[in-house]
Tab-separated table of C-alpha atoms in Angstrom:
chain	number	residue	atom	x	y	z
Y	1	UNK	CA	0.000	0.000	0.000
Y	2	UNK	CA	1.391	3.421	-0.933
Y	3	UNK	CA	1.703	6.340	1.501
Y	4	UNK	CA	-1.072	8.131	-0.359
Y	5	UNK	CA	-3.382	5.124	0.009
Y	6	UNK	CA	-2.546	4.906	3.712
Y	7	UNK	CA	-3.430	8.566	4.256
Y	8	UNK	CA	-6.701	8.024	2.351
Y	9	UNK	CA	-7.778	5.449	4.948
Y	10	UNK	CA	-8.757	8.318	7.260
Y	11	UNK	CA	-11.345	9.502	4.719
Y	12	UNK	CA	-12.808	5.987	4.481
Y	13	UNK	CA	-13.037	5.726	8.277
Y	14	UNK	CA	-14.679	9.178	8.428
Y	15	UNK	CA	-17.240	8.276	5.722
Y	16	UNK	CA	-18.201	4.965	7.376
Y	17	UNK	CA	-18.352	6.589	10.831
Y	18	UNK	CA	-20.771	9.228	9.547
Y	19	UNK	CA	-22.847	6.466	7.896
Y	20	UNK	CA	-23.066	4.460	11.121
Y	21	UNK	CA	-23.956	7.601	13.063
Y	22	UNK	CA	-26.684	8.764	10.681
Y	23	UNK	CA	-28.287	5.384	9.923
Y	24	UNK	CA	-27.928	4.265	13.557
Y	25	UNK	CA	-29.502	7.513	14.711
Y	26	UNK	CA	-32.396	7.088	12.289
Y	27	UNK	CA	-33.002	3.501	13.462
Y	28	UNK	CA	-32.875	4.595	17.119
Y	29	UNK	CA	-35.207	7.568	16.517
Y	30	UNK	CA	-37.729	5.363	14.654
Y	31	UNK	CA	-37.638	2.762	17.441
Y	32	UNK	CA	-37.968	5.309	20.271
Y	33	UNK	CA	-40.822	7.249	18.633
Y	34	UNK	CA	-42.699	3.954	18.073
Y	35	UNK	CA	-42.316	3.035	21.734
Y	36	UNK	CA	-43.413	6.497	22.853
Y	37	UNK	CA	-46.551	6.350	20.682
Y	38	UNK	CA	-47.462	2.924	22.106
Y	39	UNK	CA	-46.929	4.164	25.685
Y	40	UNK	CA	-49.077	7.252	25.088
Y	41	UNK	CA	-51.883	5.110	23.652
Y	42	UNK	CA	-51.768	2.810	26.704
Y	43	UNK	CA	-51.797	5.814	29.066
Y	44	UNK	CA	-54.787	7.255	27.233
Y	45	UNK	CA	-56.618	3.919	27.410
Y	46	UNK	CA	-56.191	3.928	31.190
Y	47	UNK	CA	-57.456	7.506	31.313
Y	48	UNK	CA	-60.452	6.634	29.094
Y	49	UNK	CA	-61.334	3.673	31.328
Y	50	UNK	CA	-61.078	5.885	34.404
Y	51	UNK	CA	-63.347	8.535	32.905
Y	52	UNK	CA	-65.947	6.076	31.691
Y	53	UNK	CA	-65.758	4.219	35.009
Y	54	UNK	CA	-66.316	0.960	33.202
Y	55	UNK	CA	-62.938	-0.779	33.180
Y	56	UNK	CA	-62.943	-3.527	30.565
Y	57	UNK	CA	-66.204	-2.376	29.014
Y	58	UNK	CA	-66.214	-1.643	25.285
Y	59	UNK	CA	-65.185	1.952	24.625
Y	60	UNK	CA	-65.534	4.104	21.545
Y	61	UNK	CA	-61.795	3.674	20.769
Y	62	UNK	CA	-62.697	1.235	18.020
Y	63	UNK	CA	-64.964	3.875	16.489
Y	64	UNK	CA	-62.185	6.480	16.784
Y	65	UNK	CA	-59.659	4.119	15.152
Y	66	UNK	CA	-62.006	3.267	12.291
Y	67	UNK	CA	-62.199	6.957	11.353
Y	68	UNK	CA	-58.470	7.102	10.543
B	1	UNK	CA	-57.571	-3.164	-1.715
B	2	UNK	CA	-57.283	-4.789	1.718
B	3	UNK	CA	-54.135	-2.934	2.783
B	4	UNK	CA	-55.955	0.389	2.329
B	5	UNK	CA	-57.353	-0.214	5.793
B	6	UNK	CA	-54.913	0.992	8.512
B	7	UNK	CA	-56.037	-1.820	10.850
B	8	UNK	CA	-55.213	-4.446	8.211
B	9	UNK	CA	-51.876	-2.731	7.532
B	10	UNK	CA	-51.039	-2.781	11.269
B	11	UNK	CA	-51.778	-6.517	11.507
B	12	UNK	CA	-49.913	-7.366	8.313
B	13	UNK	CA	-46.870	-5.161	9.006
B	14	UNK	CA	-46.668	-6.377	12.623
B	15	UNK	CA	-46.145	-9.904	11.300
B	16	UNK	CA	-43.732	-8.981	8.472
B	17	UNK	CA	-41.597	-6.262	10.144
B	18	UNK	CA	-39.459	-8.508	12.431
B	19	UNK	CA	-38.440	-10.682	9.473
B	20	UNK	CA	-37.639	-7.692	7.214
B	21	UNK	CA	-35.594	-6.105	10.037
B	22	UNK	CA	-33.631	-9.310	10.635
B	23	UNK	CA	-33.044	-9.763	6.884
B	24	UNK	CA	-31.846	-6.162	6.539
B	25	UNK	CA	-29.412	-6.531	9.475
B	26	UNK	CA	-28.008	-9.772	8.003
B	27	UNK	CA	-27.716	-8.266	4.499
B	28	UNK	CA	-26.023	-5.155	5.891
B	29	UNK	CA	-23.384	-7.291	7.648
B	30	UNK	CA	-22.759	-9.259	4.445
B	31	UNK	CA	-22.584	-6.088	2.325
B	32	UNK	CA	-20.112	-4.468	4.750
B	33	UNK	CA	-17.926	-7.568	4.617
B	34	UNK	CA	-18.050	-7.511	0.783
B	35	UNK	CA	-17.235	-3.765	0.761
B	36	UNK	CA	-14.027	-4.331	2.733
B	37	UNK	CA	-13.097	-7.443	0.717
B	38	UNK	CA	-13.248	-5.521	-2.581
B	39	UNK	CA	-9.852	-4.555	-4.036
B	40	UNK	CA	-8.566	-0.995	-3.725
B	41	UNK	CA	-8.772	1.040	-6.929
B	42	UNK	CA	-5.502	1.469	-8.854
B	43	UNK	CA	-6.010	5.262	-8.999
B	44	UNK	CA	-8.257	6.095	-6.035
B	45	UNK	CA	-6.764	3.606	-3.590
B	46	UNK	CA	-8.834	2.885	-0.471
B	47	UNK	CA	-11.180	5.849	-1.018
B	48	UNK	CA	-13.119	3.789	-3.561
B	49	UNK	CA	-14.780	2.091	-0.560
B	50	UNK	CA	-16.656	5.340	0.103
B	51	UNK	CA	-18.542	4.575	-3.139
B	52	UNK	CA	-20.219	1.573	-1.454
B	53	UNK	CA	-22.048	3.958	0.898
B	54	UNK	CA	-22.247	7.135	-1.190
B	55	UNK	CA	-23.852	5.672	-4.322
B	56	UNK	CA	-26.583	3.577	-2.564
B	57	UNK	CA	-27.369	6.609	-0.364
B	58	UNK	CA	-27.836	8.724	-3.507
B	59	UNK	CA	-30.065	6.056	-5.118
B	60	UNK	CA	-32.150	5.791	-1.956
B	61	UNK	CA	-32.468	9.581	-1.638
B	62	UNK	CA	-34.064	9.614	-5.105
B	63	UNK	CA	-36.028	6.382	-4.593
B	64	UNK	CA	-37.568	7.575	-1.308
B	65	UNK	CA	-38.529	10.875	-2.932
B	66	UNK	CA	-40.186	8.920	-5.776
B	67	UNK	CA	-42.155	6.910	-3.177
B	68	UNK	CA	-43.211	10.212	-1.604
B	69	UNK	CA	-44.327	11.559	-4.993
B	70	UNK	CA	-46.386	8.396	-5.616
B	71	UNK	CA	-47.886	8.768	-2.125
B	72	UNK	CA	-48.641	12.436	-2.856
B	73	UNK	CA	-50.602	11.331	-5.933
B	74	UNK	CA	-52.406	8.822	-3.709
B	75	UNK	CA	-53.321	11.643	-1.326
B	76	UNK	CA	-54.485	14.137	-3.946
B	77	UNK	CA	-56.082	11.876	-6.564
B	78	UNK	CA	-57.283	8.707	-4.828
B	79	UNK	CA	-57.370	9.939	-1.209
B	80	UNK	CA	-55.882	6.625	-0.130
B	81	UNK	CA	-56.055	6.450	3.691
B	82	UNK	CA	-52.424	5.316	3.957
B	83	UNK	CA	-50.963	7.653	1.313
B	84	UNK	CA	-50.140	10.626	3.525
B	85	UNK	CA	-49.107	8.238	6.331
B	86	UNK	CA	-46.576	6.751	3.898
B	87	UNK	CA	-45.445	10.193	2.772
B	88	UNK	CA	-44.930	11.473	6.298
B	89	UNK	CA	-43.070	8.308	7.336
B	90	UNK	CA	-40.773	8.436	4.290
B	91	UNK	CA	-39.634	12.076	4.595
B	92	UNK	CA	-37.141	11.701	7.499
B	93	UNK	CA	-35.695	8.542	5.908
B	94	UNK	CA	-35.138	10.317	2.593
B	95	UNK	CA	-33.664	13.316	4.369
B	96	UNK	CA	-31.110	11.185	6.233
B	97	UNK	CA	-30.043	9.317	3.080
B	98	UNK	CA	-29.681	12.615	1.177
B	99	UNK	CA	-27.564	14.051	4.001
B	100	UNK	CA	-25.481	10.856	4.035
B	101	UNK	CA	-24.981	11.170	0.261
B	102	UNK	CA	-23.870	14.804	0.611
B	103	UNK	CA	-21.471	14.183	3.518
B	104	UNK	CA	-19.861	11.011	2.105
B	105	UNK	CA	-19.604	12.700	-1.309
B	106	UNK	CA	-17.841	15.626	0.295
B	107	UNK	CA	-15.448	13.323	2.177
B	108	UNK	CA	-14.735	11.456	-1.083
B	109	UNK	CA	-14.337	14.713	-3.009
B	110	UNK	CA	-11.569	16.120	-0.821
B	111	UNK	CA	-8.866	13.533	-1.666
B	112	UNK	CA	-10.059	12.972	-5.266
B	113	UNK	CA	-10.980	16.497	-6.447
B	114	UNK	CA	-8.991	18.463	-3.900
B	115	UNK	CA	-12.085	20.187	-2.553
B	116	UNK	CA	-14.922	19.389	-0.150
B	117	UNK	CA	-17.559	21.135	-2.276
B	118	UNK	CA	-18.149	22.724	-5.681
B	119	UNK	CA	-21.323	24.414	-6.870
B	120	UNK	CA	-21.734	22.170	-9.883
B	121	UNK	CA	-25.064	20.889	-11.228
B	122	UNK	CA	-25.069	17.439	-9.562
B	123	UNK	CA	-23.990	18.592	-6.103
B	124	UNK	CA	-26.249	21.624	-6.110
B	125	UNK	CA	-29.319	19.686	-7.282
B	126	UNK	CA	-28.773	17.084	-4.518
B	127	UNK	CA	-28.479	19.935	-2.003
B	128	UNK	CA	-31.816	21.254	-3.349
B	129	UNK	CA	-33.286	17.763	-2.762
B	130	UNK	CA	-32.064	17.885	0.846
B	131	UNK	CA	-33.646	21.331	1.296
B	132	UNK	CA	-36.887	19.973	-0.219
B	133	UNK	CA	-36.966	17.206	2.401
B	134	UNK	CA	-36.360	19.801	5.155
B	135	UNK	CA	-39.124	22.020	3.721
B	136	UNK	CA	-41.593	19.122	3.559
B	137	UNK	CA	-40.903	18.176	7.187
B	138	UNK	CA	-41.239	21.831	8.245
B	139	UNK	CA	-44.557	22.162	6.376
B	140	UNK	CA	-45.972	19.074	8.136
B	141	UNK	CA	-45.261	20.768	11.453
B	142	UNK	CA	-46.334	24.254	10.409
B	143	UNK	CA	-49.919	23.414	9.364
B	144	UNK	CA	-52.047	22.352	12.325
B	145	UNK	CA	-54.965	20.723	10.463
B	146	UNK	CA	-53.654	17.250	9.405
B	147	UNK	CA	-55.820	17.133	6.247
B	148	UNK	CA	-54.680	20.559	5.047
B	149	UNK	CA	-51.070	19.697	5.919
B	150	UNK	CA	-51.279	16.442	3.929
B	151	UNK	CA	-52.619	18.255	0.850
B	152	UNK	CA	-50.086	21.113	1.072
B	153	UNK	CA	-47.219	18.632	1.483
B	154	UNK	CA	-48.525	16.514	-1.421
B	155	UNK	CA	-48.549	19.559	-3.730
B	156	UNK	CA	-45.051	20.618	-2.607
B	157	UNK	CA	-43.749	17.049	-3.074
B	158	UNK	CA	-45.150	16.821	-6.606
B	159	UNK	CA	-43.734	20.224	-7.558
B	160	UNK	CA	-40.348	19.194	-6.125
B	161	UNK	CA	-40.369	15.936	-8.117
B	162	UNK	CA	-39.075	17.902	-11.114
B	163	UNK	CA	-35.711	17.877	-9.315
B	164	UNK	CA	-35.414	14.053	-9.513
B	165	UNK	CA	-34.750	13.804	-13.310
B	166	UNK	CA	-32.605	16.951	-13.032
B	167	UNK	CA	-30.377	15.164	-10.479
B	168	UNK	CA	-30.198	11.998	-12.589
B	169	UNK	CA	-29.342	13.707	-15.883
B	170	UNK	CA	-27.418	16.715	-14.514
B	171	UNK	CA	-24.098	15.004	-15.292
B	172	UNK	CA	-25.187	14.555	-18.936
B	173	UNK	CA	-26.844	17.948	-19.469
B	174	UNK	CA	-24.115	20.094	-17.922
B	175	UNK	CA	-20.352	19.985	-17.744
B	176	UNK	CA	-19.803	18.948	-14.127
B	177	UNK	CA	-16.919	17.846	-11.937
B	178	UNK	CA	-18.993	14.827	-10.882
B	179	UNK	CA	-18.443	11.702	-12.966
B	180	UNK	CA	-21.242	10.489	-15.292
B	181	UNK	CA	-23.397	7.439	-14.438
B	182	UNK	CA	-21.359	4.241	-14.265
B	183	UNK	CA	-23.979	1.683	-13.183
B	184	UNK	CA	-27.451	2.731	-14.386
B	185	UNK	CA	-26.619	3.442	-18.038
B	186	UNK	CA	-27.706	2.190	-21.449
B	187	UNK	CA	-24.412	0.391	-22.295
B	188	UNK	CA	-24.431	-1.555	-19.031
B	189	UNK	CA	-22.330	-0.967	-15.900
B	190	UNK	CA	-18.818	0.414	-16.428
B	191	UNK	CA	-17.632	-0.994	-13.082
B	192	UNK	CA	-15.519	-4.111	-12.682
B	193	UNK	CA	-17.575	-6.975	-11.149
B	194	UNK	CA	-15.206	-6.994	-8.128
B	195	UNK	CA	-16.603	-3.565	-7.227
B	196	UNK	CA	-20.042	-3.859	-8.805
B	197	UNK	CA	-21.205	-6.781	-6.627
B	198	UNK	CA	-20.350	-5.162	-3.258
B	199	UNK	CA	-22.029	-1.986	-4.506
B	200	UNK	CA	-25.209	-3.857	-5.483
B	201	UNK	CA	-25.121	-5.812	-2.199
B	202	UNK	CA	-24.893	-2.581	-0.188
B	203	UNK	CA	-27.668	-1.005	-2.284
B	204	UNK	CA	-29.887	-4.046	-1.603
B	205	UNK	CA	-29.059	-4.040	2.124
B	206	UNK	CA	-29.680	-0.308	2.581
B	207	UNK	CA	-32.928	-0.619	0.581
B	208	UNK	CA	-34.077	-3.315	3.023
B	209	UNK	CA	-33.100	-1.017	5.932
B	210	UNK	CA	-35.105	1.813	4.338
B	211	UNK	CA	-38.131	-0.468	3.764
B	212	UNK	CA	-38.137	-1.717	7.370
B	213	UNK	CA	-37.712	1.841	8.717
B	214	UNK	CA	-40.526	3.066	6.463
B	215	UNK	CA	-42.821	0.286	7.647
B	216	UNK	CA	-41.982	0.967	11.317
B	217	UNK	CA	-42.450	4.732	10.869
B	218	UNK	CA	-45.822	4.152	9.156
B	219	UNK	CA	-46.939	2.046	12.128
B	220	UNK	CA	-45.870	4.847	14.502
B	221	UNK	CA	-47.714	7.446	12.412
B	222	UNK	CA	-50.914	5.346	12.465
B	223	UNK	CA	-50.576	4.980	16.260
B	224	UNK	CA	-50.139	8.769	16.593
B	225	UNK	CA	-53.321	9.351	14.566
B	226	UNK	CA	-55.199	6.827	16.678
B	227	UNK	CA	-53.947	8.666	19.736
B	228	UNK	CA	-55.277	11.984	18.395
B	229	UNK	CA	-58.643	10.419	17.504
B	230	UNK	CA	-58.936	8.834	20.962
B	231	UNK	CA	-57.999	12.111	22.658
B	232	UNK	CA	-60.883	13.784	20.815
B	233	UNK	CA	-63.262	11.015	21.947
B	234	UNK	CA	-62.046	11.400	25.539
B	235	UNK	CA	-62.451	15.178	25.458
B	236	UNK	CA	-65.945	14.721	24.004
B	237	UNK	CA	-66.833	12.364	26.864
B	238	UNK	CA	-65.466	14.739	29.449
B	239	UNK	CA	-67.508	17.583	28.011
B	240	UNK	CA	-70.708	15.484	28.279
B	241	UNK	CA	-70.176	14.666	31.956
B	242	UNK	CA	-72.164	16.544	34.617
B	243	UNK	CA	-70.026	19.175	36.368
B	244	UNK	CA	-70.101	17.108	39.604
B	245	UNK	CA	-68.902	13.968	37.764
B	246	UNK	CA	-66.269	16.009	35.944
B	247	UNK	CA	-64.623	16.941	39.226
B	248	UNK	CA	-64.232	13.280	40.227
B	249	UNK	CA	-63.115	12.278	36.717
């Protein structure tokens, strides 16, 4: 390997590091936002049950979902 | 079409997503191994390995935008219930791949061209694509009414689609520092198979990553919309309660 090729290795490392950072960040962000949405839905279900006072009874969530 | 129903999509994607994610992780490992097994270029040396990330990122930046344009048509013409969900989920993915293309291209440009950046047609049109993605994401957040936002974004996406053929043919139409197409061309690929196969493997692997991320982001977007719809139902219930009941609720 020539000296020039050796010095180029730094550019390759930089390019792959940026790739890992960006794609890894995107994967992490997608995963975390999915989890947050699921948690918020569960929290709202608890709140809906509390308001209706009929835990386990059918709620209008199905109606709300069908309007999406 | 059965998948037009968000509930059916959630069931179907919930079953498929783990397998697509596993397949994309396995393919990415294989593609990375192939990328570092490929020989160094006789002129460019080791920097040729940047191509295995830069070129698939550029393809995906354009491919994701094309998916968004198709989804925009679905929103405006057919009012498909999943069209704007797909568009909204795709925008951050396309933005990241465009940014990756710009940064890796710049890192590759420094040792090969002697400069990080030039305002030539290819580089500038890809920068415009990146700004389009940023604008689309900003517009989604700026308009409060989801229906109006979806329509405004669909129009902007379709107007911006004119940039996609400009990016593709910019190296043929103008005299640019960027090299002309060497894979997707009429005479067949100009690359040696020792470099072509790792490139295609990485393109396939990153496409699988993009597909699994798009599917996961669509699921999240559907959940967010369900959340909004349920919040409205809850608020409606609260407003119907007697004032005495409201205090205890």
